[in-house]
Amino acid sequence: MSLAVRILGRNGSLQERASSNTSLLLSTPSHSVLVDCSGNLQEAVHDPGLAAVVITHEHIDHVYGFPSLIHQLWLSGRMEPLKVYAPETALGIVQKLIDAFSLLSKKGMFPIELCPADAFSAGDINITPFRTDHTGDSLGLIAEADGKRVVYTSDTRPIASVMKEMSSPDILITEASGDSSAEEILIKKGHQSSKDAAELAVRLAAKRLLLVHLPDSEDERRTILNEASMVFPESGIPEPLEVFMI
Ligand SMILES: [Zn+2]
Protein backbone atom coordinates (compact mmCIF):
# COMPACT_ATOMS: atom_id res chain seq x y z
CA MET A 1 0.00 0.00 0.00
CA SER A 2 1.19 3.51 -0.69
CA LEU A 3 0.46 6.92 0.75
CA ALA A 4 0.16 9.63 -1.88
CA VAL A 5 0.63 13.32 -1.18
CA ARG A 6 -0.91 15.60 -3.79
CA ILE A 7 0.10 19.24 -3.54
CA LEU A 8 -3.03 21.10 -4.68
CA GLY A 9 -1.32 24.47 -4.24
CA ARG A 10 1.99 25.64 -2.83
CA ASN A 11 1.68 29.42 -2.54
CA GLY A 12 1.36 31.61 0.54
CA SER A 13 -1.37 34.22 0.68
CA LEU A 14 -0.73 35.46 -2.87
CA GLN A 15 -1.81 33.14 -5.65
CA GLU A 16 -0.38 33.11 -9.17
CA ARG A 17 -1.56 31.64 -12.42
CA ALA A 18 0.51 28.53 -11.77
CA SER A 19 -0.52 27.92 -8.18
CA SER A 20 -3.29 28.44 -5.68
CA ASN A 21 -2.70 28.77 -1.93
CA THR A 22 -1.27 25.83 -0.06
CA SER A 23 -3.46 22.77 0.42
CA LEU A 24 -2.90 19.05 0.03
CA LEU A 25 -4.67 15.78 -0.46
CA LEU A 26 -3.39 12.70 1.38
CA SER A 27 -4.54 9.44 -0.16
CA THR A 28 -4.27 5.68 0.13
CA PRO A 29 -5.93 3.53 -2.55
CA SER A 30 -9.16 3.56 -0.49
CA HIS A 31 -9.31 6.80 1.52
CA SER A 32 -8.34 10.47 1.28
CA VAL A 33 -8.04 13.42 3.63
CA LEU A 34 -8.05 16.98 2.29
CA VAL A 35 -5.91 19.37 4.30
CA ASP A 36 -7.00 23.00 4.00
CA CYS A 37 -9.35 24.34 1.35
CA SER A 38 -8.06 26.85 -1.14
CA GLY A 39 -8.73 27.28 -4.84
CA ASN A 40 -7.77 24.04 -6.50
CA LEU A 41 -10.26 21.48 -5.29
CA GLN A 42 -11.03 19.32 -8.34
CA GLU A 43 -8.79 16.47 -7.20
CA ALA A 44 -10.64 16.30 -3.89
CA VAL A 45 -14.10 16.74 -5.41
CA HIS A 46 -13.59 13.83 -7.80
CA ASP A 47 -11.89 11.56 -5.26
CA PRO A 48 -14.35 8.80 -4.28
CA GLY A 49 -12.28 8.08 -1.16
CA LEU A 50 -12.58 11.57 0.32
CA ALA A 51 -13.53 10.91 3.95
CA ALA A 52 -12.45 13.97 5.91
CA VAL A 53 -11.24 17.54 5.69
CA VAL A 54 -8.80 19.16 8.10
CA ILE A 55 -8.65 22.94 8.37
CA THR A 56 -5.38 23.80 10.11
CA HIS A 57 -6.36 27.31 11.20
CA GLU A 58 -8.75 30.15 10.58
CA HIS A 59 -6.79 32.25 8.08
CA ILE A 60 -8.59 33.03 4.84
CA ASP A 61 -6.14 31.28 2.49
CA HIS A 62 -6.74 27.98 4.32
CA VAL A 63 -10.52 28.05 4.56
CA TYR A 64 -12.04 30.15 1.75
CA GLY A 65 -12.54 27.17 -0.55
CA PHE A 66 -14.63 25.25 1.99
CA PRO A 67 -18.14 26.31 0.88
CA SER A 68 -17.20 25.66 -2.74
CA LEU A 69 -15.89 22.21 -1.83
CA ILE A 70 -19.22 21.34 -0.19
CA HIS A 71 -21.18 22.78 -3.10
CA GLN A 72 -19.14 20.87 -5.68
CA LEU A 73 -19.39 17.60 -3.75
CA TRP A 74 -23.17 18.09 -3.52
CA LEU A 75 -23.43 18.83 -7.25
CA SER A 76 -21.35 15.72 -7.92
CA GLY A 77 -23.92 13.60 -6.07
CA ARG A 78 -22.07 12.86 -2.87
CA MET A 79 -24.22 10.97 -0.34
CA GLU A 80 -21.68 9.89 2.28
CA PRO A 81 -21.14 12.03 5.38
CA LEU A 82 -18.04 14.26 5.42
CA LYS A 83 -16.15 14.91 8.63
CA VAL A 84 -14.49 18.28 9.10
CA TYR A 85 -11.78 18.56 11.76
CA ALA A 86 -10.47 21.94 12.85
CA PRO A 87 -9.40 23.89 15.92
CA GLU A 88 -12.20 25.79 17.64
CA THR A 89 -11.65 29.18 15.95
CA ALA A 90 -11.52 27.66 12.48
CA LEU A 91 -14.58 25.49 13.22
CA GLY A 92 -16.45 28.71 14.01
CA ILE A 93 -15.53 30.10 10.57
CA VAL A 94 -16.54 26.83 8.90
CA GLN A 95 -19.93 26.98 10.63
CA LYS A 96 -20.41 30.60 9.49
CA LEU A 97 -19.56 29.67 5.89
CA ILE A 98 -22.06 26.79 6.00
CA ASP A 99 -24.72 29.18 7.32
CA ALA A 100 -23.84 32.06 4.95
CA PHE A 101 -24.51 29.88 1.91
CA SER A 102 -27.40 27.90 3.51
CA LEU A 103 -25.54 24.74 2.52
CA LEU A 104 -27.48 22.44 4.83
CA SER A 105 -30.82 23.47 3.29
CA LYS A 106 -29.83 22.24 -0.18
CA LYS A 107 -32.00 19.32 -1.27
CA GLY A 108 -30.31 16.02 -0.54
CA MET A 109 -27.22 17.61 1.04
CA PHE A 110 -24.95 14.96 2.52
CA PRO A 111 -24.29 15.14 6.30
CA ILE A 112 -21.43 17.45 7.33
CA GLU A 113 -20.02 16.59 10.73
CA LEU A 114 -17.92 19.27 12.46
CA CYS A 115 -15.40 17.71 14.84
CA PRO A 116 -12.81 19.06 17.28
CA ALA A 117 -9.25 18.64 16.13
CA ASP A 118 -8.47 15.43 17.98
CA ALA A 119 -6.59 12.48 16.55
CA PHE A 120 -8.74 10.48 14.11
CA SER A 121 -8.64 7.76 11.50
CA ALA A 122 -10.08 8.03 8.01
CA GLY A 123 -10.05 4.39 6.95
CA ASP A 124 -6.40 3.40 6.82
CA ILE A 125 -5.05 6.96 7.31
CA ASN A 126 -4.29 7.97 10.89
CA ILE A 127 -4.10 11.68 11.64
CA THR A 128 -2.50 13.11 14.78
CA PRO A 129 -2.68 16.89 15.17
CA PHE A 130 -0.11 19.00 17.00
CA ARG A 131 -0.09 22.64 18.10
CA THR A 132 1.90 25.12 16.06
CA ASP A 133 3.06 28.66 16.83
CA HIS A 134 1.04 30.73 14.39
CA THR A 135 -2.38 32.05 15.46
CA GLY A 136 -2.83 30.74 18.98
CA ASP A 137 -5.32 28.20 17.66
CA SER A 138 -3.43 26.64 14.78
CA LEU A 139 -2.25 23.12 14.18
CA GLY A 140 -0.14 20.87 12.04
CA LEU A 141 -0.63 17.15 11.58
CA ILE A 142 1.10 13.81 11.36
CA ALA A 143 -0.45 11.51 8.76
CA GLU A 144 0.40 7.82 8.90
CA ALA A 145 -0.63 4.87 6.78
CA ASP A 146 0.97 1.44 6.61
CA GLY A 147 4.16 2.62 8.30
CA LYS A 148 4.55 5.66 6.05
CA ARG A 149 4.62 9.07 7.72
CA VAL A 150 4.03 12.62 6.52
CA VAL A 151 4.38 15.66 8.78
CA TYR A 152 2.70 18.90 7.70
CA THR A 153 3.21 21.95 9.90
CA SER A 154 0.99 24.33 7.90
CA ASP A 155 1.87 27.96 8.80
CA THR A 156 4.10 28.36 11.82
CA ARG A 157 6.97 30.14 13.46
CA PRO A 158 9.92 27.81 14.16
CA ILE A 159 8.49 25.05 16.36
CA ALA A 160 10.28 25.04 19.72
CA SER A 161 9.46 21.53 20.90
CA VAL A 162 8.61 18.67 18.59
CA MET A 163 6.66 15.55 19.52
CA LYS A 164 8.56 12.29 19.20
CA GLU A 165 5.76 11.04 16.92
CA MET A 166 6.94 13.61 14.35
CA SER A 167 10.38 12.02 14.00
CA SER A 168 11.74 10.43 10.82
CA PRO A 169 8.93 11.40 8.45
CA ASP A 170 9.16 10.16 4.88
CA ILE A 171 8.13 13.68 3.90
CA LEU A 172 8.13 16.87 5.94
CA ILE A 173 5.98 19.58 4.40
CA THR A 174 6.51 22.94 6.02
CA GLU A 175 6.29 26.60 5.22
CA ALA A 176 9.07 28.84 3.96
CA SER A 177 7.51 32.26 3.56
CA GLY A 178 10.88 33.88 2.82
CA ASP A 179 14.62 33.40 3.26
CA SER A 180 16.48 34.14 6.47
CA SER A 181 17.29 37.75 5.49
CA ALA A 182 13.63 38.48 6.35
CA GLU A 183 13.66 36.34 9.52
CA GLU A 184 12.64 39.09 11.94
CA ILE A 185 9.61 40.15 9.90
CA LEU A 186 8.61 36.56 9.22
CA ILE A 187 8.62 35.65 12.88
CA LYS A 188 6.69 38.80 13.77
CA LYS A 189 4.02 37.71 11.31
CA GLY A 190 3.89 34.13 12.62
CA HIS A 191 6.00 32.50 9.92
CA GLN A 192 9.41 30.94 9.37
CA SER A 193 12.22 31.11 6.82
CA SER A 194 13.66 28.50 4.50
CA LYS A 195 16.57 28.09 6.92
CA ASP A 196 14.14 27.35 9.77
CA ALA A 197 12.29 24.88 7.55
CA ALA A 198 15.49 23.04 6.67
CA GLU A 199 16.64 23.01 10.30
CA LEU A 200 13.33 21.40 11.26
CA ALA A 201 13.94 18.72 8.61
CA VAL A 202 17.35 18.04 10.18
CA ARG A 203 15.91 17.93 13.72
CA LEU A 204 13.18 15.51 12.68
CA ALA A 205 15.56 13.39 10.57
CA ALA A 206 13.16 13.74 7.65
CA LYS A 207 13.89 11.82 4.46
CA ARG A 208 12.61 14.63 2.27
CA LEU A 209 11.51 18.25 2.71
CA LEU A 210 8.84 19.98 0.63
CA LEU A 211 8.66 23.75 1.01
CA VAL A 212 5.22 25.35 0.74
CA HIS A 213 3.41 28.62 1.57
CA LEU A 214 5.87 30.25 -0.81
CA PRO A 215 6.08 33.78 -2.22
CA ASP A 216 4.65 34.46 -5.68
CA SER A 217 8.06 35.44 -7.07
CA GLU A 218 10.14 32.80 -8.81
CA ASP A 219 13.35 34.60 -7.87
CA GLU A 220 12.43 34.53 -4.20
CA ARG A 221 11.52 30.84 -4.46
CA ARG A 222 14.93 30.11 -6.00
CA THR A 223 16.66 31.87 -3.08
CA ILE A 224 14.48 29.96 -0.63
CA LEU A 225 15.30 26.60 -2.22
CA ASN A 226 19.01 27.38 -2.34
CA GLU A 227 19.07 28.35 1.31
CA ALA A 228 17.13 25.27 2.42
CA SER A 229 19.29 22.95 0.31
CA MET A 230 22.48 24.24 1.98
CA VAL A 231 21.15 23.00 5.34
CA PHE A 232 19.12 20.00 4.14
CA PRO A 233 20.07 18.70 0.68
CA GLU A 234 16.82 16.76 0.16
CA SER A 235 14.80 19.97 -0.05
CA GLY A 236 12.40 20.65 -2.87
CA ILE A 237 9.66 22.95 -4.10
CA PRO A 238 6.65 21.00 -5.35
CA GLU A 239 4.93 21.78 -8.62
CA PRO A 240 1.20 22.43 -8.22
CA LEU A 241 -0.69 19.11 -8.54
CA GLU A 242 2.55 17.16 -8.20
CA VAL A 243 2.05 13.78 -6.53
CA PHE A 244 4.59 12.23 -4.16
CA MET A 245 4.16 8.51 -3.57
CA ILE A 246 5.68 6.97 -0.48
ZN1 LIG B 1 -1.93 31.48 8.41
mmCIF file of C-alpha atoms and ligand atoms in Angstrom:
data_model
loop_
_atom_site.group_PDB
_atom_site.id
_atom_site.type_symbol
_atom_site.label_atom_id
_atom_site.label_comp_id
_atom_site.label_asym_id
_atom_site.label_seq_id
_atom_site.Cartn_x
_atom_site.Cartn_y
_atom_site.Cartn_z
ATOM 1 C CA MET A 1 0.000 0.000 0.000
ATOM 2 C CA SER A 2 1.190 3.506 -0.692
ATOM 3 C CA LEU A 3 0.463 6.919 0.752
ATOM 4 C CA ALA A 4 0.158 9.634 -1.882
ATOM 5 C CA VAL A 5 0.633 13.318 -1.184
ATOM 6 C CA ARG A 6 -0.913 15.601 -3.793
ATOM 7 C CA ILE A 7 0.099 19.236 -3.544
ATOM 8 C CA LEU A 8 -3.033 21.105 -4.680
ATOM 9 C CA GLY A 9 -1.322 24.472 -4.238
ATOM 10 C CA ARG A 10 1.992 25.636 -2.828
ATOM 11 C CA ASN A 11 1.684 29.425 -2.540
ATOM 12 C CA GLY A 12 1.363 31.610 0.536
ATOM 13 C CA SER A 13 -1.371 34.224 0.679
ATOM 14 C CA LEU A 14 -0.730 35.462 -2.870
ATOM 15 C CA GLN A 15 -1.808 33.141 -5.654
ATOM 16 C CA GLU A 16 -0.384 33.111 -9.167
ATOM 17 C CA ARG A 17 -1.564 31.642 -12.418
ATOM 18 C CA ALA A 18 0.509 28.530 -11.773
ATOM 19 C CA SER A 19 -0.521 27.916 -8.183
ATOM 20 C CA SER A 20 -3.287 28.438 -5.677
ATOM 21 C CA ASN A 21 -2.702 28.767 -1.932
ATOM 22 C CA THR A 22 -1.269 25.829 -0.057
ATOM 23 C CA SER A 23 -3.461 22.772 0.424
ATOM 24 C CA LEU A 24 -2.898 19.050 0.028
ATOM 25 C CA LEU A 25 -4.666 15.780 -0.461
ATOM 26 C CA LEU A 26 -3.385 12.697 1.377
ATOM 27 C CA SER A 27 -4.541 9.436 -0.158
ATOM 28 C CA THR A 28 -4.269 5.681 0.126
ATOM 29 C CA PRO A 29 -5.934 3.530 -2.551
ATOM 30 C CA SER A 30 -9.158 3.565 -0.492
ATOM 31 C CA HIS A 31 -9.305 6.796 1.521
ATOM 32 C CA SER A 32 -8.337 10.471 1.285
ATOM 33 C CA VAL A 33 -8.036 13.418 3.628
ATOM 34 C CA LEU A 34 -8.052 16.978 2.294
ATOM 35 C CA VAL A 35 -5.909 19.367 4.298
ATOM 36 C CA ASP A 36 -7.003 23.004 4.004
ATOM 37 C CA CYS A 37 -9.349 24.340 1.354
ATOM 38 C CA SER A 38 -8.057 26.855 -1.140
ATOM 39 C CA GLY A 39 -8.730 27.281 -4.838
ATOM 40 C CA ASN A 40 -7.774 24.040 -6.500
ATOM 41 C CA LEU A 41 -10.265 21.478 -5.293
ATOM 42 C CA GLN A 42 -11.030 19.321 -8.340
ATOM 43 C CA GLU A 43 -8.789 16.472 -7.195
ATOM 44 C CA ALA A 44 -10.639 16.304 -3.887
ATOM 45 C CA VAL A 45 -14.105 16.740 -5.414
ATOM 46 C CA HIS A 46 -13.585 13.825 -7.795
ATOM 47 C CA ASP A 47 -11.887 11.556 -5.257
ATOM 48 C CA PRO A 48 -14.351 8.801 -4.276
ATOM 49 C CA GLY A 49 -12.277 8.077 -1.157
ATOM 50 C CA LEU A 50 -12.583 11.572 0.320
ATOM 51 C CA ALA A 51 -13.528 10.910 3.948
ATOM 52 C CA ALA A 52 -12.447 13.968 5.907
ATOM 53 C CA VAL A 53 -11.236 17.543 5.688
ATOM 54 C CA VAL A 54 -8.797 19.157 8.101
ATOM 55 C CA ILE A 55 -8.649 22.944 8.371
ATOM 56 C CA THR A 56 -5.385 23.797 10.112
ATOM 57 C CA HIS A 57 -6.357 27.309 11.197
ATOM 58 C CA GLU A 58 -8.750 30.155 10.583
ATOM 59 C CA HIS A 59 -6.787 32.247 8.080
ATOM 60 C CA ILE A 60 -8.589 33.025 4.840
ATOM 61 C CA ASP A 61 -6.142 31.277 2.487
ATOM 62 C CA HIS A 62 -6.737 27.985 4.322
ATOM 63 C CA VAL A 63 -10.517 28.052 4.558
ATOM 64 C CA TYR A 64 -12.045 30.148 1.751
ATOM 65 C CA GLY A 65 -12.536 27.169 -0.553
ATOM 66 C CA PHE A 66 -14.628 25.251 1.985
ATOM 67 C CA PRO A 67 -18.143 26.313 0.879
ATOM 68 C CA SER A 68 -17.204 25.656 -2.740
ATOM 69 C CA LEU A 69 -15.889 22.208 -1.826
ATOM 70 C CA ILE A 70 -19.219 21.343 -0.192
ATOM 71 C CA HIS A 71 -21.179 22.785 -3.097
ATOM 72 C CA GLN A 72 -19.142 20.874 -5.679
ATOM 73 C CA LEU A 73 -19.391 17.597 -3.745
ATOM 74 C CA TRP A 74 -23.174 18.089 -3.515
ATOM 75 C CA LEU A 75 -23.430 18.835 -7.252
ATOM 76 C CA SER A 76 -21.352 15.719 -7.916
ATOM 77 C CA GLY A 77 -23.916 13.601 -6.065
ATOM 78 C CA ARG A 78 -22.070 12.856 -2.870
ATOM 79 C CA MET A 79 -24.224 10.973 -0.337
ATOM 80 C CA GLU A 80 -21.683 9.890 2.283
ATOM 81 C CA PRO A 81 -21.137 12.034 5.385
ATOM 82 C CA LEU A 82 -18.039 14.259 5.419
ATOM 83 C CA LYS A 83 -16.149 14.905 8.635
ATOM 84 C CA VAL A 84 -14.486 18.279 9.105
ATOM 85 C CA TYR A 85 -11.779 18.555 11.760
ATOM 86 C CA ALA A 86 -10.472 21.943 12.849
ATOM 87 C CA PRO A 87 -9.398 23.893 15.917
ATOM 88 C CA GLU A 88 -12.200 25.791 17.639
ATOM 89 C CA THR A 89 -11.646 29.177 15.954
ATOM 90 C CA ALA A 90 -11.519 27.656 12.475
ATOM 91 C CA LEU A 91 -14.582 25.493 13.216
ATOM 92 C CA GLY A 92 -16.452 28.712 14.013
ATOM 93 C CA ILE A 93 -15.531 30.101 10.571
ATOM 94 C CA VAL A 94 -16.543 26.835 8.896
ATOM 95 C CA GLN A 95 -19.932 26.977 10.632
ATOM 96 C CA LYS A 96 -20.409 30.598 9.487
ATOM 97 C CA LEU A 97 -19.561 29.665 5.889
ATOM 98 C CA ILE A 98 -22.059 26.794 5.996
ATOM 99 C CA ASP A 99 -24.721 29.181 7.317
ATOM 100 C CA ALA A 100 -23.843 32.061 4.950
ATOM 101 C CA PHE A 101 -24.509 29.877 1.913
ATOM 102 C CA SER A 102 -27.395 27.895 3.509
ATOM 103 C CA LEU A 103 -25.544 24.745 2.520
ATOM 104 C CA LEU A 104 -27.482 22.440 4.834
ATOM 105 C CA SER A 105 -30.819 23.466 3.288
ATOM 106 C CA LYS A 106 -29.834 22.236 -0.179
ATOM 107 C CA LYS A 107 -31.997 19.320 -1.269
ATOM 108 C CA GLY A 108 -30.306 16.016 -0.540
ATOM 109 C CA MET A 109 -27.224 17.612 1.037
ATOM 110 C CA PHE A 110 -24.948 14.955 2.525
ATOM 111 C CA PRO A 111 -24.289 15.137 6.296
ATOM 112 C CA ILE A 112 -21.430 17.448 7.335
ATOM 113 C CA GLU A 113 -20.016 16.588 10.732
ATOM 114 C CA LEU A 114 -17.923 19.269 12.460
ATOM 115 C CA CYS A 115 -15.402 17.711 14.841
ATOM 116 C CA PRO A 116 -12.812 19.065 17.277
ATOM 117 C CA ALA A 117 -9.253 18.639 16.130
ATOM 118 C CA ASP A 118 -8.466 15.425 17.982
ATOM 119 C CA ALA A 119 -6.586 12.476 16.549
ATOM 120 C CA PHE A 120 -8.740 10.479 14.114
ATOM 121 C CA SER A 121 -8.644 7.764 11.498
ATOM 122 C CA ALA A 122 -10.082 8.031 8.013
ATOM 123 C CA GLY A 123 -10.048 4.386 6.954
ATOM 124 C CA ASP A 124 -6.396 3.403 6.822
ATOM 125 C CA ILE A 125 -5.054 6.963 7.310
ATOM 126 C CA ASN A 126 -4.291 7.971 10.892
ATOM 127 C CA ILE A 127 -4.099 11.684 11.638
ATOM 128 C CA THR A 128 -2.503 13.108 14.783
ATOM 129 C CA PRO A 129 -2.682 16.891 15.167
ATOM 130 C CA PHE A 130 -0.109 18.997 16.996
ATOM 131 C CA ARG A 131 -0.093 22.636 18.098
ATOM 132 C CA THR A 132 1.900 25.124 16.061
ATOM 133 C CA ASP A 133 3.061 28.657 16.826
ATOM 134 C CA HIS A 134 1.039 30.730 14.393
ATOM 135 C CA THR A 135 -2.382 32.045 15.456
ATOM 136 C CA GLY A 136 -2.835 30.738 18.978
ATOM 137 C CA ASP A 137 -5.322 28.198 17.665
ATOM 138 C CA SER A 138 -3.431 26.636 14.778
ATOM 139 C CA LEU A 139 -2.250 23.124 14.182
ATOM 140 C CA GLY A 140 -0.144 20.867 12.040
ATOM 141 C CA LEU A 141 -0.625 17.145 11.585
ATOM 142 C CA ILE A 142 1.104 13.813 11.361
ATOM 143 C CA ALA A 143 -0.451 11.506 8.759
ATOM 144 C CA GLU A 144 0.402 7.817 8.903
ATOM 145 C CA ALA A 145 -0.627 4.875 6.778
ATOM 146 C CA ASP A 146 0.970 1.444 6.607
ATOM 147 C CA GLY A 147 4.164 2.621 8.303
ATOM 148 C CA LYS A 148 4.547 5.664 6.051
ATOM 149 C CA ARG A 149 4.623 9.069 7.718
ATOM 150 C CA VAL A 150 4.029 12.624 6.521
ATOM 151 C CA VAL A 151 4.380 15.662 8.780
ATOM 152 C CA TYR A 152 2.699 18.897 7.702
ATOM 153 C CA THR A 153 3.208 21.953 9.899
ATOM 154 C CA SER A 154 0.994 24.332 7.901
ATOM 155 C CA ASP A 155 1.870 27.961 8.803
ATOM 156 C CA THR A 156 4.099 28.357 11.823
ATOM 157 C CA ARG A 157 6.975 30.138 13.457
ATOM 158 C CA PRO A 158 9.917 27.811 14.160
ATOM 159 C CA ILE A 159 8.487 25.054 16.358
ATOM 160 C CA ALA A 160 10.285 25.037 19.715
ATOM 161 C CA SER A 161 9.458 21.533 20.896
ATOM 162 C CA VAL A 162 8.614 18.674 18.588
ATOM 163 C CA MET A 163 6.659 15.547 19.521
ATOM 164 C CA LYS A 164 8.563 12.288 19.200
ATOM 165 C CA GLU A 165 5.756 11.042 16.918
ATOM 166 C CA MET A 166 6.940 13.609 14.351
ATOM 167 C CA SER A 167 10.376 12.025 13.996
ATOM 168 C CA SER A 168 11.743 10.429 10.818
ATOM 169 C CA PRO A 169 8.927 11.397 8.454
ATOM 170 C CA ASP A 170 9.159 10.159 4.880
ATOM 171 C CA ILE A 171 8.132 13.681 3.898
ATOM 172 C CA LEU A 172 8.133 16.872 5.942
ATOM 173 C CA ILE A 173 5.976 19.584 4.403
ATOM 174 C CA THR A 174 6.514 22.941 6.023
ATOM 175 C CA GLU A 175 6.289 26.596 5.223
ATOM 176 C CA ALA A 176 9.065 28.838 3.963
ATOM 177 C CA SER A 177 7.509 32.256 3.555
ATOM 178 C CA GLY A 178 10.881 33.877 2.816
ATOM 179 C CA ASP A 179 14.618 33.398 3.258
ATOM 180 C CA SER A 180 16.476 34.139 6.475
ATOM 181 C CA SER A 181 17.287 37.748 5.486
ATOM 182 C CA ALA A 182 13.630 38.477 6.345
ATOM 183 C CA GLU A 183 13.661 36.341 9.521
ATOM 184 C CA GLU A 184 12.636 39.093 11.937
ATOM 185 C CA ILE A 185 9.607 40.150 9.899
ATOM 186 C CA LEU A 186 8.609 36.560 9.217
ATOM 187 C CA ILE A 187 8.624 35.647 12.885
ATOM 188 C CA LYS A 188 6.693 38.800 13.772
ATOM 189 C CA LYS A 189 4.016 37.708 11.308
ATOM 190 C CA GLY A 190 3.890 34.127 12.615
ATOM 191 C CA HIS A 191 5.996 32.500 9.917
ATOM 192 C CA GLN A 192 9.409 30.936 9.375
ATOM 193 C CA SER A 193 12.220 31.114 6.824
ATOM 194 C CA SER A 194 13.660 28.503 4.499
ATOM 195 C CA LYS A 195 16.574 28.089 6.921
ATOM 196 C CA ASP A 196 14.143 27.353 9.769
ATOM 197 C CA ALA A 197 12.293 24.877 7.545
ATOM 198 C CA ALA A 198 15.493 23.037 6.670
ATOM 199 C CA GLU A 199 16.642 23.010 10.303
ATOM 200 C CA LEU A 200 13.331 21.398 11.261
ATOM 201 C CA ALA A 201 13.939 18.721 8.610
ATOM 202 C CA VAL A 202 17.353 18.040 10.179
ATOM 203 C CA ARG A 203 15.911 17.933 13.723
ATOM 204 C CA LEU A 204 13.183 15.505 12.683
ATOM 205 C CA ALA A 205 15.563 13.386 10.569
ATOM 206 C CA ALA A 206 13.165 13.739 7.649
ATOM 207 C CA LYS A 207 13.886 11.817 4.463
ATOM 208 C CA ARG A 208 12.613 14.631 2.270
ATOM 209 C CA LEU A 209 11.509 18.255 2.710
ATOM 210 C CA LEU A 210 8.843 19.981 0.634
ATOM 211 C CA LEU A 211 8.662 23.748 1.006
ATOM 212 C CA VAL A 212 5.215 25.353 0.741
ATOM 213 C CA HIS A 213 3.409 28.620 1.570
ATOM 214 C CA LEU A 214 5.865 30.248 -0.807
ATOM 215 C CA PRO A 215 6.077 33.783 -2.217
ATOM 216 C CA ASP A 216 4.647 34.459 -5.678
ATOM 217 C CA SER A 217 8.061 35.438 -7.066
ATOM 218 C CA GLU A 218 10.138 32.800 -8.809
ATOM 219 C CA ASP A 219 13.354 34.603 -7.867
ATOM 220 C CA GLU A 220 12.425 34.530 -4.205
ATOM 221 C CA ARG A 221 11.521 30.843 -4.461
ATOM 222 C CA ARG A 222 14.935 30.114 -5.997
ATOM 223 C CA THR A 223 16.657 31.866 -3.080
ATOM 224 C CA ILE A 224 14.476 29.956 -0.633
ATOM 225 C CA LEU A 225 15.296 26.600 -2.216
ATOM 226 C CA ASN A 226 19.014 27.380 -2.339
ATOM 227 C CA GLU A 227 19.072 28.353 1.312
ATOM 228 C CA ALA A 228 17.131 25.268 2.422
ATOM 229 C CA SER A 229 19.293 22.953 0.314
ATOM 230 C CA MET A 230 22.482 24.242 1.981
ATOM 231 C CA VAL A 231 21.150 22.999 5.337
ATOM 232 C CA PHE A 232 19.121 20.004 4.143
ATOM 233 C CA PRO A 233 20.071 18.701 0.676
ATOM 234 C CA GLU A 234 16.823 16.758 0.156
ATOM 235 C CA SER A 235 14.797 19.973 -0.047
ATOM 236 C CA GLY A 236 12.396 20.653 -2.870
ATOM 237 C CA ILE A 237 9.662 22.948 -4.101
ATOM 238 C CA PRO A 238 6.655 20.997 -5.348
ATOM 239 C CA GLU A 239 4.929 21.779 -8.617
ATOM 240 C CA PRO A 240 1.199 22.428 -8.224
ATOM 241 C CA LEU A 241 -0.690 19.111 -8.537
ATOM 242 C CA GLU A 242 2.553 17.155 -8.200
ATOM 243 C CA VAL A 243 2.053 13.780 -6.535
ATOM 244 C CA PHE A 244 4.594 12.229 -4.163
ATOM 245 C CA MET A 245 4.162 8.508 -3.569
ATOM 246 C CA ILE A 246 5.678 6.971 -0.476
HETATM 247 ZN ZN ZN B 1 -1.931 31.478 8.407
#
